[in-house]
PDB file of C-alpha atoms in Angstrom:
ATOM      1  CA  MET A  22     -69.652 204.227  46.003  1.00  0.00           C
ATOM      2  CA  THR A  23     -72.943 202.616  48.592  1.00  0.00           C
ATOM      3  CA  SER A  24     -74.712 200.042  48.178  1.00  0.00           C
ATOM      4  CA  ALA A  25     -78.465 199.887  47.836  1.00  0.00           C
ATOM      5  CA  SER A  26     -78.946 197.861  50.745  1.00  0.00           C
ATOM      6  CA  VAL A  27     -76.533 200.498  52.657  1.00  0.00           C
ATOM      7  CA  GLN A  28     -78.488 203.252  51.737  1.00  0.00           C
ATOM      8  CA  PHE A  29     -81.661 201.549  52.439  1.00  0.00           C
ATOM      9  CA  LEU A  30     -80.166 200.181  56.190  1.00  0.00           C
ATOM     10  CA  THR A  31     -79.154 203.816  56.394  1.00  0.00           C
ATOM     11  CA  SER A  32     -83.055 204.984  55.825  1.00  0.00           C
ATOM     12  CA  ARG A  33     -84.617 202.315  59.056  1.00  0.00           C
ATOM     13  CA  ARG A  34     -85.970 204.069  61.583  1.00  0.00           C
ATOM     14  CA  SER A  35     -87.983 202.915  64.944  1.00  0.00           C
ATOM     15  CA  GLN A  36     -92.360 203.933  64.202  1.00  0.00           C
ATOM     16  CA  LYS A  37     -94.309 204.235  66.744  1.00  0.00           C
ATOM     17  CA  LEU A  38     -97.582 204.292  64.306  1.00  0.00           C
ATOM     18  CA  VAL A  39     -98.258 201.702  62.855  1.00  0.00           C
ATOM     19  CA  GLN A  40    -101.736 199.694  61.532  1.00  0.00           C
ATOM     20  CA  ALA A  41    -102.591 196.943  59.955  1.00  0.00           C
ATOM     21  CA  PRO A  42    -101.523 194.661  58.012  1.00  0.00           C
ATOM     22  CA  GLY A  43     -99.012 193.404  59.300  1.00  0.00           C
ATOM     23  CA  PRO A  44     -96.837 190.671  58.533  1.00  0.00           C
ATOM     24  CA  ASN A  45     -98.393 186.829  57.443  1.00  0.00           C
ATOM     25  CA  PRO A  46     -97.214 183.517  58.895  1.00  0.00           C
ATOM     26  CA  GLU A  47     -94.873 183.136  55.471  1.00  0.00           C
ATOM     27  CA  GLN A  48     -93.671 186.851  56.161  1.00  0.00           C
ATOM     28  CA  LEU A  49     -93.324 185.827  59.557  1.00  0.00           C
ATOM     29  CA  GLN A  50     -91.206 183.206  59.898  1.00  0.00           C
ATOM     30  CA  GLN A  51     -88.567 185.289  57.613  1.00  0.00           C
ATOM     31  CA  LEU A  52     -88.465 187.873  59.919  1.00  0.00           C
ATOM     32  CA  LEU A  53     -87.454 185.225  62.916  1.00  0.00           C
ATOM     33  CA  ALA A  54     -84.584 183.084  60.663  1.00  0.00           C
ATOM     34  CA  THR A  55     -82.946 187.173  60.121  1.00  0.00           C
ATOM     35  CA  ALA A  56     -83.084 186.846  64.310  1.00  0.00           C
ATOM     36  CA  VAL A  57     -81.071 183.736  64.528  1.00  0.00           C
ATOM     37  CA  CYS A  58     -78.548 185.112  62.593  1.00  0.00           C
ATOM     38  CA  ALA A  59     -76.986 186.703  65.126  1.00  0.00           C
ATOM     39  CA  PRO A  60     -74.399 186.151  66.628  1.00  0.00           C
ATOM     40  CA  ASP A  61     -74.598 183.447  69.265  1.00  0.00           C
ATOM     41  CA  HIS A  62     -71.097 182.543  71.001  1.00  0.00           C
ATOM     42  CA  SER A  63     -70.735 179.772  71.826  1.00  0.00           C
ATOM     43  CA  ALA A  64     -74.104 179.071  69.283  1.00  0.00           C
ATOM     44  CA  LEU A  65     -76.445 179.676  73.399  1.00  0.00           C
ATOM     45  CA  ARG A  66     -79.116 179.902  70.757  1.00  0.00           C
ATOM     46  CA  ALA A  67     -80.498 181.096  73.915  1.00  0.00           C
ATOM     47  CA  TRP A  68     -82.977 184.440  71.864  1.00  0.00           C
ATOM     48  CA  ARG A  69     -87.170 183.650  72.990  1.00  0.00           C
ATOM     49  CA  PHE A  70     -90.058 185.020  70.781  1.00  0.00           C
ATOM     50  CA  VAL A  71     -93.260 185.053  71.945  1.00  0.00           C
ATOM     51  CA  LEU A  72     -96.334 186.712  69.326  1.00  0.00           C
ATOM     52  CA  ILE A  73     -99.381 189.003  70.820  1.00  0.00           C
ATOM     53  CA  GLU A  74    -101.370 189.182  68.061  1.00  0.00           C
ATOM     54  CA  GLN A  75    -103.804 191.473  67.585  1.00  0.00           C
ATOM     55  CA  GLN A  76    -107.115 190.066  69.243  1.00  0.00           C
ATOM     56  CA  ASN A  77    -105.200 189.317  72.183  1.00  0.00           C
ATOM     57  CA  ILE A  78    -103.475 192.426  72.086  1.00  0.00           C
ATOM     58  CA  ALA A  79    -105.918 194.026  75.233  1.00  0.00           C
ATOM     59  CA  ALA A  80    -105.190 191.032  77.327  1.00  0.00           C
ATOM     60  CA  LEU A  81    -101.398 192.191  77.249  1.00  0.00           C
ATOM     61  CA  THR A  82    -102.107 195.795  78.119  1.00  0.00           C
ATOM     62  CA  ASP A  83    -104.435 194.988  81.136  1.00  0.00           C
ATOM     63  CA  LEU A  84    -101.985 193.013  82.618  1.00  0.00           C
ATOM     64  CA  ALA A  85     -98.926 195.496  81.831  1.00  0.00           C
ATOM     65  CA  ILE A  86    -100.424 198.320  82.786  1.00  0.00           C
ATOM     66  CA  GLY A  87    -101.781 197.240  85.762  1.00  0.00           C
ATOM     67  CA  ALA A  88     -98.688 195.027  86.780  1.00  0.00           C
ATOM     68  CA  THR A  89     -96.621 197.932  86.449  1.00  0.00           C
ATOM     69  CA  ARG A  90     -99.048 199.518  88.744  1.00  0.00           C
ATOM     70  CA  ARG A  91     -98.532 196.489  91.665  1.00  0.00           C
ATOM     71  CA  SER A  92     -95.097 196.864  91.326  1.00  0.00           C
ATOM     72  CA  GLY A  93     -95.507 200.466  92.903  1.00  0.00           C
ATOM     73  CA  ARG A  94     -94.427 202.328  89.688  1.00  0.00           C
ATOM     74  CA  GLU A  95     -97.267 204.786  87.975  1.00  0.00           C
ATOM     75  CA  VAL A  96     -99.574 205.746  85.488  1.00  0.00           C
ATOM     76  CA  THR A  97    -100.794 208.116  85.331  1.00  0.00           C
ATOM     77  CA  GLU A  98    -104.864 208.704  83.113  1.00  0.00           C
ATOM     78  CA  GLN A  99    -103.074 210.199  80.321  1.00  0.00           C
ATOM     79  CA  LYS A 100    -100.905 207.781  79.685  1.00  0.00           C
ATOM     80  CA  GLU A 101    -103.263 204.417  80.892  1.00  0.00           C
ATOM     81  CA  GLN A 102    -105.079 206.144  77.607  1.00  0.00           C
ATOM     82  CA  SER A 103    -102.064 206.470  75.130  1.00  0.00           C
ATOM     83  CA  THR A 104    -100.407 203.312  75.596  1.00  0.00           C
ATOM     84  CA  ARG A 105    -104.174 201.643  74.581  1.00  0.00           C
ATOM     85  CA  LYS A 106    -104.928 204.175  72.079  1.00  0.00           C
ATOM     86  CA  TRP A 107    -101.121 202.975  70.460  1.00  0.00           C
ATOM     87  CA  LEU A 108    -101.860 199.267  70.541  1.00  0.00           C
ATOM     88  CA  SER A 109    -105.168 199.205  69.226  1.00  0.00           C
ATOM     89  CA  SER A 110    -103.509 199.834  66.406  1.00  0.00           C
ATOM     90  CA  VAL A 111    -100.552 197.697  67.086  1.00  0.00           C
ATOM     91  CA  PRO A 112    -101.684 193.991  64.650  1.00  0.00           C
ATOM     92  CA  LEU A 113     -98.895 191.851  65.761  1.00  0.00           C
ATOM     93  CA  LEU A 114     -95.955 192.191  69.178  1.00  0.00           C
ATOM     94  CA  ILE A 115     -93.012 190.012  69.762  1.00  0.00           C
ATOM     95  CA  GLY A 116     -92.332 189.698  73.202  1.00  0.00           C
ATOM     96  CA  LEU A 117     -88.054 189.160  73.642  1.00  0.00           C
ATOM     97  CA  ALA A 118     -86.550 187.904  76.109  1.00  0.00           C
ATOM     98  CA  TYR A 119     -83.024 185.656  76.228  1.00  0.00           C
ATOM     99  CA  LYS A 120     -82.486 182.312  77.963  1.00  0.00           C
ATOM    100  CA  ILE A 121     -79.449 183.543  80.229  1.00  0.00           C
ATOM    101  CA  SER A 122     -77.039 181.333  80.523  1.00  0.00           C
ATOM    102  CA  HIS A 123     -75.887 181.078  84.435  1.00  0.00           C
ATOM    103  CA  ASP A 124     -72.901 178.626  85.118  1.00  0.00           C
ATOM    104  CA  ASN A 125     -71.247 180.381  80.932  1.00  0.00           C
ATOM    105  CA  GLU A 126     -68.054 181.271  82.500  1.00  0.00           C
ATOM    106  CA  LYS A 127     -66.923 181.216  78.580  1.00  0.00           C
ATOM    107  CA  VAL A 128     -70.526 184.159  77.526  1.00  0.00           C
ATOM    108  CA  PRO A 129     -71.024 186.489  80.459  1.00  0.00           C
ATOM    109  CA  GLU A 130     -74.247 187.615  80.111  1.00  0.00           C
ATOM    110  CA  ILE A 131     -73.831 190.740  78.409  1.00  0.00           C
ATOM    111  CA  GLU A 132     -72.706 188.360  75.043  1.00  0.00           C
ATOM    112  CA  GLN A 133     -76.260 186.701  76.054  1.00  0.00           C
ATOM    113  CA  THR A 134     -77.717 190.966  76.137  1.00  0.00           C
ATOM    114  CA  LEU A 135     -75.799 192.258  72.697  1.00  0.00           C
ATOM    115  CA  SER A 136     -76.627 188.712  71.028  1.00  0.00           C
ATOM    116  CA  MET A 137     -80.445 189.257  72.055  1.00  0.00           C
ATOM    117  CA  GLY A 138     -79.472 192.454  70.925  1.00  0.00           C
ATOM    118  CA  ALA A 139     -78.507 191.843  66.998  1.00  0.00           C
ATOM    119  CA  ALA A 140     -81.333 189.007  66.591  1.00  0.00           C
ATOM    120  CA  VAL A 141     -84.050 192.439  67.340  1.00  0.00           C
ATOM    121  CA  MET A 142     -81.689 194.853  65.078  1.00  0.00           C
ATOM    122  CA  ASN A 143     -82.526 191.704  62.747  1.00  0.00           C
ATOM    123  CA  ILE A 144     -85.943 191.470  62.476  1.00  0.00           C
ATOM    124  CA  GLN A 145     -86.533 194.921  62.311  1.00  0.00           C
ATOM    125  CA  ASN A 146     -83.891 195.114  59.697  1.00  0.00           C
ATOM    126  CA  ALA A 147     -85.320 192.295  57.979  1.00  0.00           C
ATOM    127  CA  ALA A 148     -89.395 194.014  58.754  1.00  0.00           C
ATOM    128  CA  HIS A 149     -87.719 197.280  57.342  1.00  0.00           C
ATOM    129  CA  MET A 150     -87.217 196.516  54.284  1.00  0.00           C
ATOM    130  CA  MET A 151     -90.152 194.002  53.654  1.00  0.00           C
ATOM    131  CA  GLY A 152     -91.937 197.792  54.116  1.00  0.00           C
ATOM    132  CA  PHE A 153     -93.276 197.646  57.148  1.00  0.00           C
ATOM    133  CA  SER A 154     -92.247 199.312  60.737  1.00  0.00           C
ATOM    134  CA  THR A 155     -91.328 198.545  64.165  1.00  0.00           C
ATOM    135  CA  TYR A 156     -90.814 200.269  67.597  1.00  0.00           C
ATOM    136  CA  TRP A 157     -89.156 198.416  70.733  1.00  0.00           C
ATOM    137  CA  SER A 158     -90.760 199.565  73.868  1.00  0.00           C
ATOM    138  CA  THR A 159     -89.810 198.986  77.302  1.00  0.00           C
ATOM    139  CA  GLY A 160     -93.244 200.193  78.292  1.00  0.00           C
ATOM    140  CA  LEU A 161     -95.192 197.815  78.774  1.00  0.00           C
ATOM    141  CA  GLY A 162     -94.683 195.878  81.615  1.00  0.00           C
ATOM    142  CA  THR A 163     -90.957 194.994  80.925  1.00  0.00           C
ATOM    143  CA  TYR A 164     -89.338 196.103  84.803  1.00  0.00           C
ATOM    144  CA  THR A 165     -92.281 193.311  86.251  1.00  0.00           C
ATOM    145  CA  ASP A 166     -91.631 190.434  87.079  1.00  0.00           C
ATOM    146  CA  GLU A 167     -95.457 189.693  86.156  1.00  0.00           C
ATOM    147  CA  VAL A 168     -95.654 190.966  82.707  1.00  0.00           C
ATOM    148  CA  PRO A 169     -92.428 187.229  81.684  1.00  0.00           C
ATOM    149  CA  GLU A 170     -93.815 185.167  83.438  1.00  0.00           C
ATOM    150  CA  ALA A 171     -97.628 185.797  82.555  1.00  0.00           C
ATOM    151  CA  LEU A 172     -95.565 185.586  78.892  1.00  0.00           C
ATOM    152  CA  GLY A 173     -94.214 181.717  79.731  1.00  0.00           C
ATOM    153  CA  LEU A 174     -90.332 183.296  80.857  1.00  0.00           C
ATOM    154  CA  ASP A 175     -89.586 182.347  84.481  1.00  0.00           C
ATOM    155  CA  THR A 176     -87.429 185.392  85.082  1.00  0.00           C
ATOM    156  CA  LEU A 177     -85.303 183.473  87.273  1.00  0.00           C
ATOM    157  CA  ASP A 178     -83.761 181.807  83.950  1.00  0.00           C
ATOM    158  CA  TYR A 179     -85.157 183.869  81.074  1.00  0.00           C
ATOM    159  CA  ARG A 180     -83.915 188.051  80.955  1.00  0.00           C
ATOM    160  CA  PHE A 181     -87.226 190.483  79.313  1.00  0.00           C
ATOM    161  CA  VAL A 182     -86.651 193.119  76.747  1.00  0.00           C
ATOM    162  CA  GLY A 183     -89.036 194.529  76.207  1.00  0.00           C
ATOM    163  CA  PHE A 184     -92.455 194.019  72.636  1.00  0.00           C
ATOM    164  CA  LEU A 185     -91.545 194.527  69.266  1.00  0.00           C
ATOM    165  CA  ALA A 186     -94.496 196.562  67.498  1.00  0.00           C
ATOM    166  CA  VAL A 187     -94.078 195.208  63.946  1.00  0.00           C
ATOM    167  CA  GLY A 188     -96.523 196.846  61.343  1.00  0.00           C
ATOM    168  CA  THR A 189     -97.468 199.069  58.053  1.00  0.00           C
ATOM    169  CA  PRO A 190     -96.669 202.143  58.905  1.00  0.00           C
ATOM    170  CA  SER A 191     -99.886 204.379  59.983  1.00  0.00           C
ATOM    171  CA  VAL A 192     -98.117 207.913  58.780  1.00  0.00           C
ATOM    172  CA  LYS A 193     -94.859 209.077  55.812  1.00  0.00           C
ATOM    173  CA  LEU A 194     -92.086 209.741  58.809  1.00  0.00           C
ATOM    174  CA  PRO A 195     -89.694 212.578  57.325  1.00  0.00           C
ATOM    175  CA  PRO A 196     -85.843 210.868  57.576  1.00  0.00           C
ATOM    176  CA  ALA A 197     -84.382 210.358  60.666  1.00  0.00           C
ATOM    177  CA  GLN A 198     -81.594 212.945  62.187  1.00  0.00           C
ATOM    178  CA  ARG A 199     -78.343 211.299  62.415  1.00  0.00           C
ATOM    179  CA  PRO A 200     -75.097 212.123  63.905  1.00  0.00           C
ATOM    180  CA  ASP A 201     -71.907 212.390  61.506  1.00  0.00           C
ATOM    181  CA  PRO A 202     -69.947 208.071  62.696  1.00  0.00           C
ATOM    182  CA  ALA A 203     -66.984 210.766  62.626  1.00  0.00           C
ATOM    183  CA  THR A 204     -67.975 213.079  65.317  1.00  0.00           C
ATOM    184  CA  MET A 205     -67.464 209.772  67.002  1.00  0.00           C
ATOM    185  CA  THR A 206     -65.069 208.120  65.665  1.00  0.00           C
ATOM    186  CA  THR A 207     -61.333 208.123  66.613  1.00  0.00           C
ATOM    187  CA  THR A 208     -58.194 206.034  65.066  1.00  0.00           C
ATOM    188  CA  TRP A 209     -55.778 204.262  67.667  1.00  0.00           C
ATOM    189  CA  GLN A 210     -51.592 204.217  68.149  1.00  0.00           C
ATOM    190  CA  PRO A 211     -49.728 202.426  70.017  1.00  0.00           C
TER     191      PRO A 211
END
């Protein structure tokens, strides 16, 4: 028999279309507290979160679209309009990054990346449990130097991995179609 908690976790899905209200300050602190429970080899505490509240999201949108274009990537007029429309209703974006431990031979960067991914997944699961939805976007100038640097994250020392949109679901989505884990699982035998 599956526990209610596991059933709840398996019902989580990404939802791009979110609206206000977003988490209040107490709920936001709870979400971030779950992030720092992620696996953390050598206690690097490398996770970094930059909060962009609704009143500042339009300015971030301008920055991200401009930075993407200046980096040589195309942003069509249609993509710009759809991005602006989407972000106009998002109550909270969380910039996601981790501090790179360059000289740590014990913890290779892939483990630091995995730790960041686990931290973000903890936030997403906790937000789902609170009745919010989330969407992890690696658009919005994520792969430029300009956007992370504008957020205070020097790209020589930090790996920026995108934004997490957090808010109340705008529409009710059907359950996600998930693969059968057995199709991806083998049992090793010597």
